[in-house]
PDB file of C-alpha atoms and ligand atoms in Angstrom:
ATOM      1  CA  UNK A   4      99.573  70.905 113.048  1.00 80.00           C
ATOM      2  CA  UNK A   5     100.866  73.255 116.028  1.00 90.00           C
ATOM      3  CA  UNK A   6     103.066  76.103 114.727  1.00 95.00           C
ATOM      4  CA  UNK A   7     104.946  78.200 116.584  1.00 97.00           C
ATOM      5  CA  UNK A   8     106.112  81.893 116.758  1.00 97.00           C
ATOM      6  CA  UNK A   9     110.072  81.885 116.531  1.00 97.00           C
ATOM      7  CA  UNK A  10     111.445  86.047 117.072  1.00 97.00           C
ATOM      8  CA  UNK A  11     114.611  86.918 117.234  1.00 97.00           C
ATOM      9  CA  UNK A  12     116.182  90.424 118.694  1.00 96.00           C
ATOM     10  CA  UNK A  13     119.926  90.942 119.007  1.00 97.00           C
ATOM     11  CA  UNK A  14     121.214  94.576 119.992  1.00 96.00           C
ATOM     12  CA  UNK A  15     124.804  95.718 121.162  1.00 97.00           C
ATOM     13  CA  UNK A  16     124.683  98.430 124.444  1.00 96.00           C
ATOM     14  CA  UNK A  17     120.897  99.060 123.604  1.00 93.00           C
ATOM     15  CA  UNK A  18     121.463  99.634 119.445  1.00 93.00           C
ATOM     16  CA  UNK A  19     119.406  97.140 117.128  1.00 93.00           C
ATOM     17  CA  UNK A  20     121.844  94.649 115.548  1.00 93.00           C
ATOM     18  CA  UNK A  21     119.393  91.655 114.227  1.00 92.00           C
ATOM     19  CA  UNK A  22     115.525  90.634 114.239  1.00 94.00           C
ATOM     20  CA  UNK A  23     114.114  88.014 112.209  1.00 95.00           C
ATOM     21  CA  UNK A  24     110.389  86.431 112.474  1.00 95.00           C
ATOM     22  CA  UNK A  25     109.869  82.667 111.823  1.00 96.00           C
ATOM     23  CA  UNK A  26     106.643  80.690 111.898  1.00 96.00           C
ATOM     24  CA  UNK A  27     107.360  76.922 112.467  1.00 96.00           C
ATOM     25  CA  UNK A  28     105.919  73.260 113.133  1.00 95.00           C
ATOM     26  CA  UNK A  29     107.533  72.010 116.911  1.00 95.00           C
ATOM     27  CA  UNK A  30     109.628  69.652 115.130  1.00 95.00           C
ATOM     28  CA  UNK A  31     111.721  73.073 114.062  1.00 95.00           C
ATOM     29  CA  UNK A  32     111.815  74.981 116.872  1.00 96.00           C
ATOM     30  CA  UNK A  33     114.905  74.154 118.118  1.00 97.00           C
ATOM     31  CA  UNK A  34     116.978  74.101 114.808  1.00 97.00           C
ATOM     32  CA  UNK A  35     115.467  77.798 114.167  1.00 96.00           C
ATOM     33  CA  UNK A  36     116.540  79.109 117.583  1.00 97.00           C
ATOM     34  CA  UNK A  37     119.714  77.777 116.824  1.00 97.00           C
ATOM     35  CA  UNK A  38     120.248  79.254 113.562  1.00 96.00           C
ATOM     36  CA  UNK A  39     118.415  82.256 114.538  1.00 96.00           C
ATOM     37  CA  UNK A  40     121.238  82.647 117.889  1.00 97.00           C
ATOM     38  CA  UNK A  41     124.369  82.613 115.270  1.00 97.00           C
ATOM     39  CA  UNK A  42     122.643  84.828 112.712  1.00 95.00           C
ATOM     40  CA  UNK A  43     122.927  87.499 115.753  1.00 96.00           C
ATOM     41  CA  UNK A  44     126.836  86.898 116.019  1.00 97.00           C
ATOM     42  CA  UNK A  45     127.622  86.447 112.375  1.00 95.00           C
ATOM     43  CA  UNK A  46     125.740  89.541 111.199  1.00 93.00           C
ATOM     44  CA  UNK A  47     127.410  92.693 109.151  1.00 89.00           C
ATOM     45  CA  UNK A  48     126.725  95.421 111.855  1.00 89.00           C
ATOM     46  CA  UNK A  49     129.066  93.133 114.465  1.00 93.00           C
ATOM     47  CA  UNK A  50     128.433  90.297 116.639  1.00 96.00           C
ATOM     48  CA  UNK A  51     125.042  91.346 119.065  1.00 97.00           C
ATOM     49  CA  UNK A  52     126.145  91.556 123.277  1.00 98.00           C
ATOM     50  CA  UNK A  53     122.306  90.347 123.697  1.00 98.00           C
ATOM     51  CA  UNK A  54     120.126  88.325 122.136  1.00 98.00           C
ATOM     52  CA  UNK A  55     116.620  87.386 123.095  1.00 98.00           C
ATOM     53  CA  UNK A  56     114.354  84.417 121.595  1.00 98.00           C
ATOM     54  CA  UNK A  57     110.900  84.115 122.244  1.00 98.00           C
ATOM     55  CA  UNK A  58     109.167  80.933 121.210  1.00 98.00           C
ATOM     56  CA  UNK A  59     105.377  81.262 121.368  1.00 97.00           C
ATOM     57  CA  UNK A  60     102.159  78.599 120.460  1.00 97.00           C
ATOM     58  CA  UNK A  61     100.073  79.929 117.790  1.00 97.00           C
ATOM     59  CA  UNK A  62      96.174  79.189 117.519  1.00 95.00           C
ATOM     60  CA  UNK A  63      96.359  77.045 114.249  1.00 92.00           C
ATOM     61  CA  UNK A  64      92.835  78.702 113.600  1.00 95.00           C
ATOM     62  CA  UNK A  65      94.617  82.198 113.473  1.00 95.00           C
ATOM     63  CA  UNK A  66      96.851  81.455 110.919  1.00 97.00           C
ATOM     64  CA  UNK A  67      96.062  83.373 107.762  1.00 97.00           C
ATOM     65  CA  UNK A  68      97.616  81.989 104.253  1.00 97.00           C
ATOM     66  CA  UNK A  69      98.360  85.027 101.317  1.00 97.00           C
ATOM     67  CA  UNK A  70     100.215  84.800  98.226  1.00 97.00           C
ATOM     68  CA  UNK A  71     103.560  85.906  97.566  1.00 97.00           C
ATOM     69  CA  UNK A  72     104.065  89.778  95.461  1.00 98.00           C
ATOM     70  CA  UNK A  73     105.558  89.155  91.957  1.00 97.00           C
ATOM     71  CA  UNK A  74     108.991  89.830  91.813  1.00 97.00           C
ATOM     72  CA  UNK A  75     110.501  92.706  89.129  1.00 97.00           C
ATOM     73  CA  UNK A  76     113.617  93.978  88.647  1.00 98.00           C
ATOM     74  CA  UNK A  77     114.161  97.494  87.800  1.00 98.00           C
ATOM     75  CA  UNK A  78     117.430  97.980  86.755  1.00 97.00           C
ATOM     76  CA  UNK A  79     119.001 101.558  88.428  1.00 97.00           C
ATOM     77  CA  UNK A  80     122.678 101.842  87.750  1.00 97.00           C
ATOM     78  CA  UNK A  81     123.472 104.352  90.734  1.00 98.00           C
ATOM     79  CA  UNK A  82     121.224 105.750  94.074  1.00 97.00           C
ATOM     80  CA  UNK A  83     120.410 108.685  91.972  1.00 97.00           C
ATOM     81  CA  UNK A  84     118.983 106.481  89.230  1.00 98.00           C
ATOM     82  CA  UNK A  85     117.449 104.250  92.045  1.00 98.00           C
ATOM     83  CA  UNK A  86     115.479 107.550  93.350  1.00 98.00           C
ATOM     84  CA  UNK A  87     114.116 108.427  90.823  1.00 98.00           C
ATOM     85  CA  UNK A  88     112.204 104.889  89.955  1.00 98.00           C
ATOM     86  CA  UNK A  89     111.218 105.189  93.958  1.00 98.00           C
ATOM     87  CA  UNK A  90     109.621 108.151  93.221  1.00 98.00           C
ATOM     88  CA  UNK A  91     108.085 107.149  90.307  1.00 98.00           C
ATOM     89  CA  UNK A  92     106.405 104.347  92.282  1.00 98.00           C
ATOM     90  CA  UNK A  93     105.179 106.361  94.954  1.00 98.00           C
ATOM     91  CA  UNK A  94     104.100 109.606  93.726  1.00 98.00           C
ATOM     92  CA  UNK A  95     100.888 108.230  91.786  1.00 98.00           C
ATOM     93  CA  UNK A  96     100.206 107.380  95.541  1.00 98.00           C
ATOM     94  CA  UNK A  97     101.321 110.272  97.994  1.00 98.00           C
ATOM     95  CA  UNK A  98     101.950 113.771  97.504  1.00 98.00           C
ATOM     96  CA  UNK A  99     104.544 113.414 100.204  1.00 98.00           C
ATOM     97  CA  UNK A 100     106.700 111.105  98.093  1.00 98.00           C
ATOM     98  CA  UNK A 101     109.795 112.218  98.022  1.00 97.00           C
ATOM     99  CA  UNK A 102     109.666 112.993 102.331  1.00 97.00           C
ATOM    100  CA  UNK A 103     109.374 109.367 102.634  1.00 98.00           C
ATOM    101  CA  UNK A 104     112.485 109.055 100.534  1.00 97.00           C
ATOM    102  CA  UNK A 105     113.870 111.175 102.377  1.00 97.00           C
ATOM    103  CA  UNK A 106     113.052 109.771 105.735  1.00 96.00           C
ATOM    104  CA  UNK A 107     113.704 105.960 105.083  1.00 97.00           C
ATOM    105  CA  UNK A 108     117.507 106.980 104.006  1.00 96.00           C
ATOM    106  CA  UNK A 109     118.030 109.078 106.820  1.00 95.00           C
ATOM    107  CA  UNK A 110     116.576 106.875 109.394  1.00 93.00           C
ATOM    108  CA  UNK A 111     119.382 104.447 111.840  1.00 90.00           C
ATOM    109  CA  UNK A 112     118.859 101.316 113.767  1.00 86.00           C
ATOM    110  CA  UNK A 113     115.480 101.145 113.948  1.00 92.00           C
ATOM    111  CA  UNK A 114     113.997  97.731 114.687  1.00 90.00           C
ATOM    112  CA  UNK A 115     110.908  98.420 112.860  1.00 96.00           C
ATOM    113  CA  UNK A 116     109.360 100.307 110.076  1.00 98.00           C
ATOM    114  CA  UNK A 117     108.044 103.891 109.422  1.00 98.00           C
ATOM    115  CA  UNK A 118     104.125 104.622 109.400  1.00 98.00           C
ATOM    116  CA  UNK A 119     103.747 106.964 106.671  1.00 98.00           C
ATOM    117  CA  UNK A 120     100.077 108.565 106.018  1.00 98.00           C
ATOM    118  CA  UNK A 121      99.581 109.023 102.462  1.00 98.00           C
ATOM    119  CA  UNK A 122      97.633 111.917 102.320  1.00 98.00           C
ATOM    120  CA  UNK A 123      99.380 114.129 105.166  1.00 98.00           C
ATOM    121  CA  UNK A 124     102.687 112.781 105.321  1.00 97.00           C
ATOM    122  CA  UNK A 125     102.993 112.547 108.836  1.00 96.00           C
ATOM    123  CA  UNK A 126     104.787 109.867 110.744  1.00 96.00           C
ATOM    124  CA  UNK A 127     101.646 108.141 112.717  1.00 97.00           C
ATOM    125  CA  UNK A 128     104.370 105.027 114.558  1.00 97.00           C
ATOM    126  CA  UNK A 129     103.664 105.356 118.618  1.00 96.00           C
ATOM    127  CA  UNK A 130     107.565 105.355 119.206  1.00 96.00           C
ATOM    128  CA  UNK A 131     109.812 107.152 116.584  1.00 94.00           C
ATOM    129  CA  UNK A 132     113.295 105.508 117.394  1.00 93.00           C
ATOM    130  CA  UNK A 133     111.384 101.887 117.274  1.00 95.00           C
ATOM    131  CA  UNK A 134     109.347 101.663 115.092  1.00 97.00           C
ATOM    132  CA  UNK A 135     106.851  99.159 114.298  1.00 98.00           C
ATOM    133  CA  UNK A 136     108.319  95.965 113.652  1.00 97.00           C
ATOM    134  CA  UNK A 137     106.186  93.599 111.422  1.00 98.00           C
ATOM    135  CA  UNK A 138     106.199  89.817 113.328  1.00 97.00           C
ATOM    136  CA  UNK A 139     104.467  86.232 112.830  1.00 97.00           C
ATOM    137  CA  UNK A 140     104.870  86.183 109.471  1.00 97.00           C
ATOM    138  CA  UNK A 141     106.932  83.626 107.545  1.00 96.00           C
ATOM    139  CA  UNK A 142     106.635  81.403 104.178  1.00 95.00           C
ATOM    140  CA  UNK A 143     104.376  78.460 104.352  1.00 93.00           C
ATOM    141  CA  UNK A 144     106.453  75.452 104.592  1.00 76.00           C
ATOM    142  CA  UNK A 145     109.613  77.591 104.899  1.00 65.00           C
ATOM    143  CA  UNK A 146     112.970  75.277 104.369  1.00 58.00           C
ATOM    144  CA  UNK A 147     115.849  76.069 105.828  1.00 57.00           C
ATOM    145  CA  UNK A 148     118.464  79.266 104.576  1.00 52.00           C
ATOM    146  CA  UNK A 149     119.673  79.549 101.118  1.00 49.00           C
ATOM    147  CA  UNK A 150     122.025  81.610  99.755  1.00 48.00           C
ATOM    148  CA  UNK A 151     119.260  84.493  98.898  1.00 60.00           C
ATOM    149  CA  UNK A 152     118.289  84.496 102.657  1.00 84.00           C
ATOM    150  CA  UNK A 153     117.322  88.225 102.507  1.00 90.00           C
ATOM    151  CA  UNK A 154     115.816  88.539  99.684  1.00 94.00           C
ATOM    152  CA  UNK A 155     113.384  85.764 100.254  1.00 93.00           C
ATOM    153  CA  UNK A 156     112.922  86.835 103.848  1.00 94.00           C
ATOM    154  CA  UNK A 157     112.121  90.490 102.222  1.00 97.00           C
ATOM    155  CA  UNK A 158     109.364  89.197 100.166  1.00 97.00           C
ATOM    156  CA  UNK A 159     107.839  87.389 102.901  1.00 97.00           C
ATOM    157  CA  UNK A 160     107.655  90.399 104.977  1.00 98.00           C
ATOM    158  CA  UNK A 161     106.755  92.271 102.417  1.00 98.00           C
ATOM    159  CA  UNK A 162     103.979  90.175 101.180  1.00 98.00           C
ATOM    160  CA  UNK A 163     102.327  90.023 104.736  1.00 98.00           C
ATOM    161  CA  UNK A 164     102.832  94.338 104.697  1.00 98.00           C
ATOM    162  CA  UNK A 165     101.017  95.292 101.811  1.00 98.00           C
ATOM    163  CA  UNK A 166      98.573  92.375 102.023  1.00 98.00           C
ATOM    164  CA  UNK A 167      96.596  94.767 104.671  1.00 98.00           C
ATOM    165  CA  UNK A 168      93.800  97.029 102.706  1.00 98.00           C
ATOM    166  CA  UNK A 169      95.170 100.300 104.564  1.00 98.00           C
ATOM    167  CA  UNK A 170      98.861  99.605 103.269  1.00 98.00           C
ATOM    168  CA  UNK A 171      99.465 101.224  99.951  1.00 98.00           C
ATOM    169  CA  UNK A 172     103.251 100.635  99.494  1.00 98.00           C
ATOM    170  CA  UNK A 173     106.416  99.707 101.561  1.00 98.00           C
ATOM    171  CA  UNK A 174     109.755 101.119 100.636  1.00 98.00           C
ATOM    172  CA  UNK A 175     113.119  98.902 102.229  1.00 98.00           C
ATOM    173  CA  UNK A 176     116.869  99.655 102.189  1.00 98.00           C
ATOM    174  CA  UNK A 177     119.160  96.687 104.336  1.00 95.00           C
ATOM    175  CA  UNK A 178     121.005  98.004 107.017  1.00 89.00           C
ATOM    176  CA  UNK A 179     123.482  95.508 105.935  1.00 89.00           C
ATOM    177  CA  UNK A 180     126.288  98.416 104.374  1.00 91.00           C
ATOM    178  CA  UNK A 181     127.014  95.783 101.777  1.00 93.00           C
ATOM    179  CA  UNK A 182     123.339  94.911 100.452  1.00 95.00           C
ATOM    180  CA  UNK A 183     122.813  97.098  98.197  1.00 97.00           C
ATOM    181  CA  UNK A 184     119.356  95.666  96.753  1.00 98.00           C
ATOM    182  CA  UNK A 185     116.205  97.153  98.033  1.00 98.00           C
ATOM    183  CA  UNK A 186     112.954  97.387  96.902  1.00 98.00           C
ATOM    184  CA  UNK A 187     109.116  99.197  96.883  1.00 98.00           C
ATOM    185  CA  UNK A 188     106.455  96.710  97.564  1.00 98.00           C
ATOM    186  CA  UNK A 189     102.793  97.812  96.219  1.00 98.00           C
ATOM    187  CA  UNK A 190      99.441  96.812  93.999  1.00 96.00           C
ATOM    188  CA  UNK A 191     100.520  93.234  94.065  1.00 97.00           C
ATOM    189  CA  UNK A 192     104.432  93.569  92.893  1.00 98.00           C
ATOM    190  CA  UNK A 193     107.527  93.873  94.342  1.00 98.00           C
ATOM    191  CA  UNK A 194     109.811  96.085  92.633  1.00 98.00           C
ATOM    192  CA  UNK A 195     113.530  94.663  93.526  1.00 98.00           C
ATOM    193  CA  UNK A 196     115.880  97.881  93.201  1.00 98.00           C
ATOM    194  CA  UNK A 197     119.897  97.894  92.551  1.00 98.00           C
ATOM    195  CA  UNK A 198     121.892 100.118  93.782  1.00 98.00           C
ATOM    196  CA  UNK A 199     119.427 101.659  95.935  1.00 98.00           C
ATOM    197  CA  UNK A 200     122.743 103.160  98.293  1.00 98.00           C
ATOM    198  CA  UNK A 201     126.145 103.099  97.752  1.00 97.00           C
ATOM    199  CA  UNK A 202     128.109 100.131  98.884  1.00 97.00           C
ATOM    200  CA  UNK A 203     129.374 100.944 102.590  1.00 96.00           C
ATOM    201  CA  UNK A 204     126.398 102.755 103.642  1.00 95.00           C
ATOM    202  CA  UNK A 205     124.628 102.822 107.132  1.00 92.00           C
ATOM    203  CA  UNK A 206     121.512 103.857 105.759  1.00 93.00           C
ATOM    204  CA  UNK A 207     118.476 101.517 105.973  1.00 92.00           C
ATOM    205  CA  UNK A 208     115.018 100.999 106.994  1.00 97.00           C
ATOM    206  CA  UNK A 209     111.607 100.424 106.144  1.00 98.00           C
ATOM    207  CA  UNK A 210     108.517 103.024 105.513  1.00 98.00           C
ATOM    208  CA  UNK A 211     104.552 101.773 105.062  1.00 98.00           C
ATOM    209  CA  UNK A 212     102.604 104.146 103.395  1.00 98.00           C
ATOM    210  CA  UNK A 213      99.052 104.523 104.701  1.00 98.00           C
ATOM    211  CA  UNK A 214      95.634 105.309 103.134  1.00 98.00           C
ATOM    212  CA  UNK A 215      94.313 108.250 104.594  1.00 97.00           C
ATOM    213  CA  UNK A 216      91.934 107.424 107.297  1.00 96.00           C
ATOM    214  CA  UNK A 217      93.293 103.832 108.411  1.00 98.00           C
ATOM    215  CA  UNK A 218      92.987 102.426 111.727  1.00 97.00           C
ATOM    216  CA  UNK A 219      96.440 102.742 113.104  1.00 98.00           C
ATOM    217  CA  UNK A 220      95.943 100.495 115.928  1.00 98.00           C
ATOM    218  CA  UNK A 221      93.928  98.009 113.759  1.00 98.00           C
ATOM    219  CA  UNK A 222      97.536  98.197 111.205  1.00 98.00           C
ATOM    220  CA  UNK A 223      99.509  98.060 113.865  1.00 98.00           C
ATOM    221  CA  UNK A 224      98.095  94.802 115.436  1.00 98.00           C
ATOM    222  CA  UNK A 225      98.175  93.144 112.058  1.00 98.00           C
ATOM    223  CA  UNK A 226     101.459  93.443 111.679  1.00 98.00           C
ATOM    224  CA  UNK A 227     103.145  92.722 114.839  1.00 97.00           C
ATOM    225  CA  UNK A 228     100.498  90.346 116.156  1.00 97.00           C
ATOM    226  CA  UNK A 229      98.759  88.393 113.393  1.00 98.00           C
ATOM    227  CA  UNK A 230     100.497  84.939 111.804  1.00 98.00           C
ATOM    228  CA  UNK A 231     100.799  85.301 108.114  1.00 98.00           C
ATOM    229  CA  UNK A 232     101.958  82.064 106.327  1.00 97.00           C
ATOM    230  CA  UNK A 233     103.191  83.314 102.215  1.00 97.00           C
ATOM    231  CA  UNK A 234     103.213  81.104  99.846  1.00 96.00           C
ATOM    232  CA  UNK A 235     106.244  81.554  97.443  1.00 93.00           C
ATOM    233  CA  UNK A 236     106.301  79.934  94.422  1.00 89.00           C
ATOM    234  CA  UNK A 237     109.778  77.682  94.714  1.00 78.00           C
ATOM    235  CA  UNK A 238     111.029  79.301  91.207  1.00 66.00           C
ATOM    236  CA  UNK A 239     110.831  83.291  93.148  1.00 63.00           C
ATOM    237  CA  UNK A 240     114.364  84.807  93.272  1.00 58.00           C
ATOM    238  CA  UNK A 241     116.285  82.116  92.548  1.00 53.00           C
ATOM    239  CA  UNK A 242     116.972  83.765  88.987  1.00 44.00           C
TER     240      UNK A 242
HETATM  241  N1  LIG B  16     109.405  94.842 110.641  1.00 78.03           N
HETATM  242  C1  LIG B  16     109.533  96.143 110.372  1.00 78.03           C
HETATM  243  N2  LIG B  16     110.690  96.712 109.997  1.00 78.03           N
HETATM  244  C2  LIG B  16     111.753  95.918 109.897  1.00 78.03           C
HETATM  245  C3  LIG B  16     111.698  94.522 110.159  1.00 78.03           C
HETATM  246  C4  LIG B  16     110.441  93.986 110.549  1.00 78.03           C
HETATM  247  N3  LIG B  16     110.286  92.700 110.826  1.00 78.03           N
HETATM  248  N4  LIG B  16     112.939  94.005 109.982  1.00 78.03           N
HETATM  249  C5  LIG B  16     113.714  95.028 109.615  1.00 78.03           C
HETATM  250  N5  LIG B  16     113.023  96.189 109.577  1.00 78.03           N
HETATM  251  C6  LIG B  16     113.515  97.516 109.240  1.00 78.03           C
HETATM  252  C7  LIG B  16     114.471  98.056 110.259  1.00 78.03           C
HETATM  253  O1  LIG B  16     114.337  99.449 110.324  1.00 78.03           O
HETATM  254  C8  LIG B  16     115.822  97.726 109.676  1.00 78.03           C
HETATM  255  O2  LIG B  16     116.775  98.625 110.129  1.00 78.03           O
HETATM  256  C9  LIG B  16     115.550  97.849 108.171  1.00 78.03           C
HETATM  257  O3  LIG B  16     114.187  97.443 108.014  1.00 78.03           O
HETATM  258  C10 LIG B  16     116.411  96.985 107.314  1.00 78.03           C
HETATM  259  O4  LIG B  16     116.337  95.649 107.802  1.00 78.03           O
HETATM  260  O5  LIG B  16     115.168  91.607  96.936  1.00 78.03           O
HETATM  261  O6  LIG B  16     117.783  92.818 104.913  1.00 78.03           O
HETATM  262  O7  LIG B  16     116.907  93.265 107.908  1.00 78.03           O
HETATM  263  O8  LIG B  16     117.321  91.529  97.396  1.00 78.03           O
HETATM  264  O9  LIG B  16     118.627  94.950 107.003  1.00 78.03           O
HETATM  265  C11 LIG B  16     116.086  93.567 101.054  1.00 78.03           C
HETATM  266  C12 LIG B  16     116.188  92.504 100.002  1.00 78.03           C
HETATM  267  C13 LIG B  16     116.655  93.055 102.350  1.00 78.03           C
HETATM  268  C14 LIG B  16     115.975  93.079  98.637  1.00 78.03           C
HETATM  269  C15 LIG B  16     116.260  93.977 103.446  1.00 78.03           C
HETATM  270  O10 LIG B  16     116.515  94.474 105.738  1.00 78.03           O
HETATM  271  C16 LIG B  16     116.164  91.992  97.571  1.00 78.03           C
HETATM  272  C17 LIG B  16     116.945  93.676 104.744  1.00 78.03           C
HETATM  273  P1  LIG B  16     117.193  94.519 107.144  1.00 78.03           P
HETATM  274 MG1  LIG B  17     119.863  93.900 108.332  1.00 78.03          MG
END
């Protein structure tokens, strides 16, 4: 079967509004640019001035398949409680722990994530304000939205991330002010947090960590050029 490479980028007077990455068979091309268009008007941030879709043939060959990270819950009844399980998830990993915090809740509008090296701390992403933005990645067989669209959509990015050997973790707050959920992705789980920022908040953004001495470029091209399909067990999130 063809697939195809559905992105989506909405911005307002040159800020980031929306993105989303879809893999799908021709047959649902049209339906996901579509849905993709109104998700840019209806989102949280305000309706995007400027949207742009590409559509793109993928070389069926190409297509890699992974499974899908467990899903926990670790239960955090405020951001300060939320912190400290972050940091309890990353500092077995990175001396620079809580600067990545630190970073990801200060960061605005990027469109992609935060290359963190492990071992230095250093930001390694070519552009700063960008960011790299993880693409051709979606679940295998993926129906169309449910109600826990962002969620599901998180663990399929997510699952494609930390899938590479030279990602050790990803850490993700929604720019949404109302979604309040994020989560740390590593060793095969992802750790869904509550309460990770106050409702109302502008924070959010994404952070990889990176082993010390990873390719950058060879990272970088995974993630924004390689199709991932995930398989998600049906049961995931719907809890
Ligand atoms: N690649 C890299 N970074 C991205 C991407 C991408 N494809 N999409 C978004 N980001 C970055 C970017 O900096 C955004 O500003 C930030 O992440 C937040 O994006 O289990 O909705 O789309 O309930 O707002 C978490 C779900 C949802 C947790 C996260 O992110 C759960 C979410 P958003
Ligand atoms: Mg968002």
């Amino acid at each position: 079967m063809t697939y195809f490479s559905v992105r989506m980028r909405a911005s307002t007077q040159g800020r980031h509004i929306s993105g989303a990455e879809r893999i799908v068979p021709a047959a649902h091309v049209s339906a996901t640019c579509a849905q993709l268009a109104q998700r840019a008007l209806d989102h949280p941030k305000g309706a995007a001035a400027e949207t742009h879709l590409t559509v793109e043939a993928l070389d069926p060959d190409a297509i890699r398949r992974v499974d899908a990270l467990a899903v926990t819950v670790a239960e955090c009844a405020d951001p300060d409680a939320a912190r400290e399980t972050i940091h309890a998830l990353l500092a077995p990993l990175t001396p620079h722990a809580d600067a990545l915090i630190r970073e990801t809740f200060n960061a605005r509008d990027m469109r992609g994530a935060m290359l963190i090296c492990a071992d230095t701390g250093a930001r390694r992403e070519p552009d700063r304000e960008r960011g790299v933005r993880v693409s051709h990645v979606d679940a295998v067989e993926a129906t169309t939205s449910s109600g826990k669209e962002a969620a599901r959509e998180a663990l399929v990015l997510s699952s494609k991330v930390v899938a590479h050997p030279d990602v050790l973790a990803e850490l993700c707050i929604s720019d949404d002010p109302d979604y309040t959920t994020g989560y740390v992705a590593l060793a095969g789980t992802y750790t869904r947090i509550p309460n990770i920022k106050a409702a109302g908040s502008p924070a959010g953004a994404r952070a990889f960590l990176l082993r010390k001495g990873a390719d950058i470029n060879a990272v970088i091209h995974y993630l924004e050029r390689e199709p991932v399909l995930v398989r998600v067990p049906s049961e995931e999130l719907d809890a």
